[in-house]
CSV table of C-alpha atoms (C1' of nucleotides) in Angstrom, one decimal:
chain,number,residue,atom,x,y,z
L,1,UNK,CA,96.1,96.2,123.5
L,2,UNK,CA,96.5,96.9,119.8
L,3,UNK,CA,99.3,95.1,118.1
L,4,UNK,CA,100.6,98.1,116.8
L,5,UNK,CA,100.5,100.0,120.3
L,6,UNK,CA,102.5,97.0,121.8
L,7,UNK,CA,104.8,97.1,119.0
L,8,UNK,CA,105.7,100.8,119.5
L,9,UNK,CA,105.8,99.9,123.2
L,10,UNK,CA,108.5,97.3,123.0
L,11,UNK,CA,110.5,98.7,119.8
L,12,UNK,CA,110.5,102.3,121.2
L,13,UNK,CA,111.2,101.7,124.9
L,14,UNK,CA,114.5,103.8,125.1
L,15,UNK,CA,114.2,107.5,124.2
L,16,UNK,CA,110.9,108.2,122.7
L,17,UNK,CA,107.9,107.5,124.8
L,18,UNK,CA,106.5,110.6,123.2
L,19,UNK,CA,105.6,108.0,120.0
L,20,UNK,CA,103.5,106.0,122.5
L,21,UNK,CA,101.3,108.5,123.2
L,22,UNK,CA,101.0,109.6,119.6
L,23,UNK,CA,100.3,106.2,118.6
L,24,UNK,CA,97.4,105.5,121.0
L,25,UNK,CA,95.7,109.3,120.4
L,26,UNK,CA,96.6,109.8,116.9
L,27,UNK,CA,94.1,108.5,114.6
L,28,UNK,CA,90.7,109.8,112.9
L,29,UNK,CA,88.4,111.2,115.7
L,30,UNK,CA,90.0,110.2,118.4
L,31,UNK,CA,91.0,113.2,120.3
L,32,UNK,CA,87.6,114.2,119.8
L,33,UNK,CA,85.9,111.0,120.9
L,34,UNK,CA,87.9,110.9,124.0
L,35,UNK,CA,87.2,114.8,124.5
L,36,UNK,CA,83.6,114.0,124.3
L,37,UNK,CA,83.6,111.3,126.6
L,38,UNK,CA,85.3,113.2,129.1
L,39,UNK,CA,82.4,116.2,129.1
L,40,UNK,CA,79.8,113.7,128.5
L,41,UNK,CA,80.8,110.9,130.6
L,42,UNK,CA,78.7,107.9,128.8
L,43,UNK,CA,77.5,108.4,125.5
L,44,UNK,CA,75.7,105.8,123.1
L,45,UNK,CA,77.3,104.8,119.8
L,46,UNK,CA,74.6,107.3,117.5
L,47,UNK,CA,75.3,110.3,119.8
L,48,UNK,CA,79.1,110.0,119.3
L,49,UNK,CA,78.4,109.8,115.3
L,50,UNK,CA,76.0,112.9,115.9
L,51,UNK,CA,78.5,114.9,117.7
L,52,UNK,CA,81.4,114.1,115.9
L,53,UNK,CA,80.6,115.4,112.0
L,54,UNK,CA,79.2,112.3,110.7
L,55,UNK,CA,81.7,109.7,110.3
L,56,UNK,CA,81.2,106.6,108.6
L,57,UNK,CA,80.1,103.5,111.1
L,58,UNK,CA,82.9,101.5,109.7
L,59,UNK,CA,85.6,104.3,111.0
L,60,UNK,CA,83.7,105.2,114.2
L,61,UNK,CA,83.6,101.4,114.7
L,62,UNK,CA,87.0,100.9,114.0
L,63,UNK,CA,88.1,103.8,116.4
L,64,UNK,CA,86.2,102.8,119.1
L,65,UNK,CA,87.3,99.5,118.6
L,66,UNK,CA,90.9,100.5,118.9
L,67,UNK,CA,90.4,102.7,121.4
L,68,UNK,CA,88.9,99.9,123.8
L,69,UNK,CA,91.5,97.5,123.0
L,70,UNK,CA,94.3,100.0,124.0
L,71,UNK,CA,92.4,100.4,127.1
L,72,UNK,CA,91.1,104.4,127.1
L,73,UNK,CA,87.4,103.8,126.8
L,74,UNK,CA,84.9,100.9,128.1
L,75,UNK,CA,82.1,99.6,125.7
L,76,UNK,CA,79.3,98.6,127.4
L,77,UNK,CA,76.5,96.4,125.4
L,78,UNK,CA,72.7,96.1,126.5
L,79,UNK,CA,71.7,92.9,125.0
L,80,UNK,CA,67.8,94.0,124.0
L,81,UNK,CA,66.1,95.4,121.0
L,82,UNK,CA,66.9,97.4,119.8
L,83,UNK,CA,70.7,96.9,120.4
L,84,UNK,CA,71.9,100.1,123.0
L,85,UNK,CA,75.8,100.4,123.3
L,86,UNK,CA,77.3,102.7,125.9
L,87,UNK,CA,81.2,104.0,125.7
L,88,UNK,CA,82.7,105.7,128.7
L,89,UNK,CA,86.2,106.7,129.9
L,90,UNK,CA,88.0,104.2,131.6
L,91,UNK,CA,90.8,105.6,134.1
L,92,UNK,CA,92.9,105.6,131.9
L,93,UNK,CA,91.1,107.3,129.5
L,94,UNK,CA,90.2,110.0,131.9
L,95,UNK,CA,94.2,110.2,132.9
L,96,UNK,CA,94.6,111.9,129.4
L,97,UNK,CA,92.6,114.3,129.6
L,98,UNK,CA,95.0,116.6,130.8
L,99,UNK,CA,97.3,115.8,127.5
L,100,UNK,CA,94.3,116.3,125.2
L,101,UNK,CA,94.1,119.7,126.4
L,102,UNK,CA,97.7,120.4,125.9
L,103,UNK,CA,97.1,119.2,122.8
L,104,UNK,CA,94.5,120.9,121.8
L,105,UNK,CA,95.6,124.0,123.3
L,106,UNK,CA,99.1,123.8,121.3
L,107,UNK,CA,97.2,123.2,118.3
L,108,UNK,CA,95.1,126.2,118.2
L,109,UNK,CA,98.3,128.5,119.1
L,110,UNK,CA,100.1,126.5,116.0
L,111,UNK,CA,96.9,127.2,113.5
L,112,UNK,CA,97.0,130.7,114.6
L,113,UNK,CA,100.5,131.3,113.9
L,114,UNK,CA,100.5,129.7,111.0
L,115,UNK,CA,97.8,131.6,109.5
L,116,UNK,CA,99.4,134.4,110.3
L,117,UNK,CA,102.9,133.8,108.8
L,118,UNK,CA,101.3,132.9,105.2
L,119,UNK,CA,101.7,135.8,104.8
L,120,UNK,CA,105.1,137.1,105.9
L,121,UNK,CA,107.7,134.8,103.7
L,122,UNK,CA,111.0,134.8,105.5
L,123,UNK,CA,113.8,133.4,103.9
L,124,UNK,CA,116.7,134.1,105.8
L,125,UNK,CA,117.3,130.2,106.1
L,126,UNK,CA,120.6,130.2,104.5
L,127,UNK,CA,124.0,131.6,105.9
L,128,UNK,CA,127.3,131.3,104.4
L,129,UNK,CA,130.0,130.8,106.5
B,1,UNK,CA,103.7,124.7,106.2
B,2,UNK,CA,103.3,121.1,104.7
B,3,UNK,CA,100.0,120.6,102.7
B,4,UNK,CA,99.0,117.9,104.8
B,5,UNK,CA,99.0,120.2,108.0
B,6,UNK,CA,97.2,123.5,106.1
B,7,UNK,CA,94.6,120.6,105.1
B,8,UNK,CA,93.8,119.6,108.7
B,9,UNK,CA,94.0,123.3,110.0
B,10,UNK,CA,91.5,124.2,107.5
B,11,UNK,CA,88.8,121.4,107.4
B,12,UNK,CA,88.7,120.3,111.3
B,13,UNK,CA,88.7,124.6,112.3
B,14,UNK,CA,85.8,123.4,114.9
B,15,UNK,CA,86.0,121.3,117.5
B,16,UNK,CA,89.5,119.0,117.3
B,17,UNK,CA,92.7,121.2,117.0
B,18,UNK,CA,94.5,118.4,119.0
B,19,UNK,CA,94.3,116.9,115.9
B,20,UNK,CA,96.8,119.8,114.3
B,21,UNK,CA,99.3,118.8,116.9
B,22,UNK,CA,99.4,115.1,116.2
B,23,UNK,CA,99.3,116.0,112.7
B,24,UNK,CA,102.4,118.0,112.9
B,25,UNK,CA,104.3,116.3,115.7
B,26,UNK,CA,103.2,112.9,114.8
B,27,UNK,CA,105.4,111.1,112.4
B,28,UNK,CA,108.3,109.0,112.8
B,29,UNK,CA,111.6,110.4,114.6
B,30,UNK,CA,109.9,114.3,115.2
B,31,UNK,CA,109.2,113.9,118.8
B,32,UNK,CA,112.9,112.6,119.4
B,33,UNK,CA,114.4,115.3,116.7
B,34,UNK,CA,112.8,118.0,118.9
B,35,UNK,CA,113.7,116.7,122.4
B,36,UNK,CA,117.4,116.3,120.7
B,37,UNK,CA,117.3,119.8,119.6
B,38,UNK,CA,115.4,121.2,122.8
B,39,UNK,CA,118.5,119.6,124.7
B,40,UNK,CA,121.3,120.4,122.2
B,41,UNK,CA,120.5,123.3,120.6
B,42,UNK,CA,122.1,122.6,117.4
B,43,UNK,CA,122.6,119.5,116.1
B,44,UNK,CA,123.9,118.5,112.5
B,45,UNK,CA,122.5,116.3,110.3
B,46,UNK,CA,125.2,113.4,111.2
B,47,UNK,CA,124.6,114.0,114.7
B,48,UNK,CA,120.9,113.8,114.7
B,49,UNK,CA,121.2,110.5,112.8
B,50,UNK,CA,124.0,108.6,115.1
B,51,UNK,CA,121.8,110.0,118.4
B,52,UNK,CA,118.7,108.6,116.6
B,53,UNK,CA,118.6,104.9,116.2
B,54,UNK,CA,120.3,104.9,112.4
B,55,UNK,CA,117.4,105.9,110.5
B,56,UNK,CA,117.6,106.0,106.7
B,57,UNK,CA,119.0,109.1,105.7
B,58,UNK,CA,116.6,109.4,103.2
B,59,UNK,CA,114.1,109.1,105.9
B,60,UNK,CA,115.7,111.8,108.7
B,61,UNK,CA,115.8,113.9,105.7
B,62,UNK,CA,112.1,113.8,105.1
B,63,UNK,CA,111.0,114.8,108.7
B,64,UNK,CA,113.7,116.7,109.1
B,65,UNK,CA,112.0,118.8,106.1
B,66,UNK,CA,108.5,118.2,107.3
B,67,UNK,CA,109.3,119.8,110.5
B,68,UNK,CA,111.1,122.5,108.4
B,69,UNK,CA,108.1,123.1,106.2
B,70,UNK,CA,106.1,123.1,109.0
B,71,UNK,CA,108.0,126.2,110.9
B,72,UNK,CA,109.2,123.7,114.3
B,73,UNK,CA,113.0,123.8,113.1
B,74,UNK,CA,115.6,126.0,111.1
B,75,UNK,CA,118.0,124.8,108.5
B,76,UNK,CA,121.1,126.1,108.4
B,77,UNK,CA,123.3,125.3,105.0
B,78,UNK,CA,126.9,126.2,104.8
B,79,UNK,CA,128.1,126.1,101.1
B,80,UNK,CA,131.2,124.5,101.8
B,81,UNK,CA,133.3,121.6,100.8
B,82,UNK,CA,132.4,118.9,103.3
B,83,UNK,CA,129.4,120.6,103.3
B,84,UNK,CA,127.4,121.1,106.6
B,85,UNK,CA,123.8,121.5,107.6
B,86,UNK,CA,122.8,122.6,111.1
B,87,UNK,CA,119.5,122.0,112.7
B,88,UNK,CA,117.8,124.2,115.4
B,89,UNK,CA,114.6,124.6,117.1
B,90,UNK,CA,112.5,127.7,115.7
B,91,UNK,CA,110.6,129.8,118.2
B,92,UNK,CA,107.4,127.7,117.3
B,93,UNK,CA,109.0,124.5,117.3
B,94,UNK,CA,110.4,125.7,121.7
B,95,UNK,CA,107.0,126.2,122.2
B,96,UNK,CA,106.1,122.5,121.8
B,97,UNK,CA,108.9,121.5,124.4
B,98,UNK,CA,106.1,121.4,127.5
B,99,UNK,CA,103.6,119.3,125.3
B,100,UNK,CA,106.1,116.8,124.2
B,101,UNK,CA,107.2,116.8,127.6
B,102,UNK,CA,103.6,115.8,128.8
B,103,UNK,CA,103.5,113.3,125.6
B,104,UNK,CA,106.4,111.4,126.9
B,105,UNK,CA,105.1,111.5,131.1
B,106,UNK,CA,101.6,110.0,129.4
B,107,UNK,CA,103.4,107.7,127.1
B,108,UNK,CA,105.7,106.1,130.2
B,109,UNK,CA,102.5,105.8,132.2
B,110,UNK,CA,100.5,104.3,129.2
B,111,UNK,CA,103.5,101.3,128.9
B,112,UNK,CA,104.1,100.8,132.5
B,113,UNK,CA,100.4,99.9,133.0
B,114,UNK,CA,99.7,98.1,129.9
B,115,UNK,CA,102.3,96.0,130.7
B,116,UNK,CA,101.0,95.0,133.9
B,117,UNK,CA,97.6,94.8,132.1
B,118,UNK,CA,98.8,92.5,130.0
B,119,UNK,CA,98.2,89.7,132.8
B,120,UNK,CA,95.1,91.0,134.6
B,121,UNK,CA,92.4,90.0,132.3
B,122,UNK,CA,89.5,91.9,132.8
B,123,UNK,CA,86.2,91.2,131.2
B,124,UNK,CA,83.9,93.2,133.0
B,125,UNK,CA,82.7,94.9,129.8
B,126,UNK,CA,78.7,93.2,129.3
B,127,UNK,CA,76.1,93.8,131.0
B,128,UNK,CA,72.5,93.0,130.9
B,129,UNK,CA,69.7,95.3,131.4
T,1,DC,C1',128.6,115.0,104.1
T,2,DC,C1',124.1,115.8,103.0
T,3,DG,C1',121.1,114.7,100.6
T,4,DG,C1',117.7,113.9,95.6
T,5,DA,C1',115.3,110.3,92.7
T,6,DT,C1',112.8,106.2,92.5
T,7,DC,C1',110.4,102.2,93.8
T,8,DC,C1',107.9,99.3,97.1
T,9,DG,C1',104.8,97.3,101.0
T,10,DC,C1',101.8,98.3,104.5
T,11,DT,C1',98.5,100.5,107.1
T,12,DG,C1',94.6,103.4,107.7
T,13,DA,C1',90.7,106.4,106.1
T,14,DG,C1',86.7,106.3,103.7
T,15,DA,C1',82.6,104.7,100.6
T,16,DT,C1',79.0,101.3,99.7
T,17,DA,C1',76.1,97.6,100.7
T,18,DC,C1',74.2,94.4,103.9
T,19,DT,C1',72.6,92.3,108.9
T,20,DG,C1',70.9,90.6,114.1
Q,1,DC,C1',70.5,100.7,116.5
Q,2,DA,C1',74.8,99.4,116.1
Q,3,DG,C1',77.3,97.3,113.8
Q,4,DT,C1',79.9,93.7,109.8
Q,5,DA,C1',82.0,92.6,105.0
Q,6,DT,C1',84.5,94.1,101.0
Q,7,DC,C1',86.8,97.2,98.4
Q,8,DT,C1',89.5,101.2,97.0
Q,9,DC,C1',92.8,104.7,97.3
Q,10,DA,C1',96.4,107.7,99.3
Q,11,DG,C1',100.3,108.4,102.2
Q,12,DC,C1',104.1,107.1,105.0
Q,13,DG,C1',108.1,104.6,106.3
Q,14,DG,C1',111.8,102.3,104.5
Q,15,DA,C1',115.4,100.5,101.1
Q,16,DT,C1',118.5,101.3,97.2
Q,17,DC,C1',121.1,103.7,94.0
Q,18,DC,C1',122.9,108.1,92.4
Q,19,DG,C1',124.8,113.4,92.8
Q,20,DG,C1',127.0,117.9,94.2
DNA sequence: CCGGATCCGCTGAGATACTG
DNA sequence: CAGTATCTCAGCGGATCCGG
């Protein structure tokens, strides 16, 4: 596990396991990596980078990276050349899936509402008592 | 809506809106200010802080406005001498109440098996082809 | 009582160049 | 092909001091 998952795991353990999620699926690409994973089932390292716009190899590195050591995916290496590395869901990878369409399905209702109130200003945020 | 947020709404439009959520629900305190509020209703600035572990004020102030800007929570001033701010959820900001319900169910299960992990060590992870 | 202004340290994203 | 090694740069969380 990532140091800074375990520290949010042991700092936080009272109210807010909410954080704990946030920690371990917030981060550059990886809602979409897992997403991908989960319709793809096993993908190697250049597909991800294809289907995913292009990230730098350093950041999909470090996100897979992170991602393994938290325990969501499983990095499978074929010693040959050339090199072939495979990523798959583990369980519990696959056990968010469920959140990461939550997520995702919040997120579109948010971006659409937002758009829309750019345009209506409503400042009826002050009341005096 | 922050500029951070209107910046990921705008460039990742395609495939990863779970990435707006975690934008706007992802920073420190916000997923315990909104359970607070979902459970409370209305919660003063004082309040919030004591229920919270002591953060900063100068910190609950930030994310308190960041939720603000963001259209999850309504500020209430009353121009009066102690002066008093209220804090509620906004419509939007309700909405999110099953997601960070399903963010704290994931986050539990995440920290109840990683710390069991923590002793199985599995290192199943090469193979050869 | 509820902050604003200011400064700081760290982490995390990204770019660039190189390697088994 | 699938990375590693360095670097930079921005942003957030946090602390401290001041203000209406």
């Amino acid at each position: 596990m990532r140091e800074k998952t375990e520290r949010i795991i042991h700092e936080w353990t009272d109210s807010c396991d909410a954080e704990v999620s946030i920690a371990v699926l917030g981060g550059a690409w990886k809602p979409s990596i897992l997403t991908l994973l989960g319709e793809h089932g096993v993908l190697r390292f250049g597909e991800l980078g294809r289907l995913l716009k292009d990230p730098t190899a350093r950041v999909l590195t470090r996100q897979l990276r992170e991602l393994e050591d938290d325990g969501l995916i499983i990095r499978t290496v074929y010693r040959q050349v050339p090199p072939k590395v495979e990523y798959r869901l583990s369980e519990l990878g696959a056990s968010a899936a469920p959140l990461l369409a939550e997520l995702t399905t919040w997120g579109t209702l948010y971006a659409g509402t937002q758009r829309e109130a750019s345009a209506a200003k409503t400042d009826e945020n002050e009341a005096v008592a």
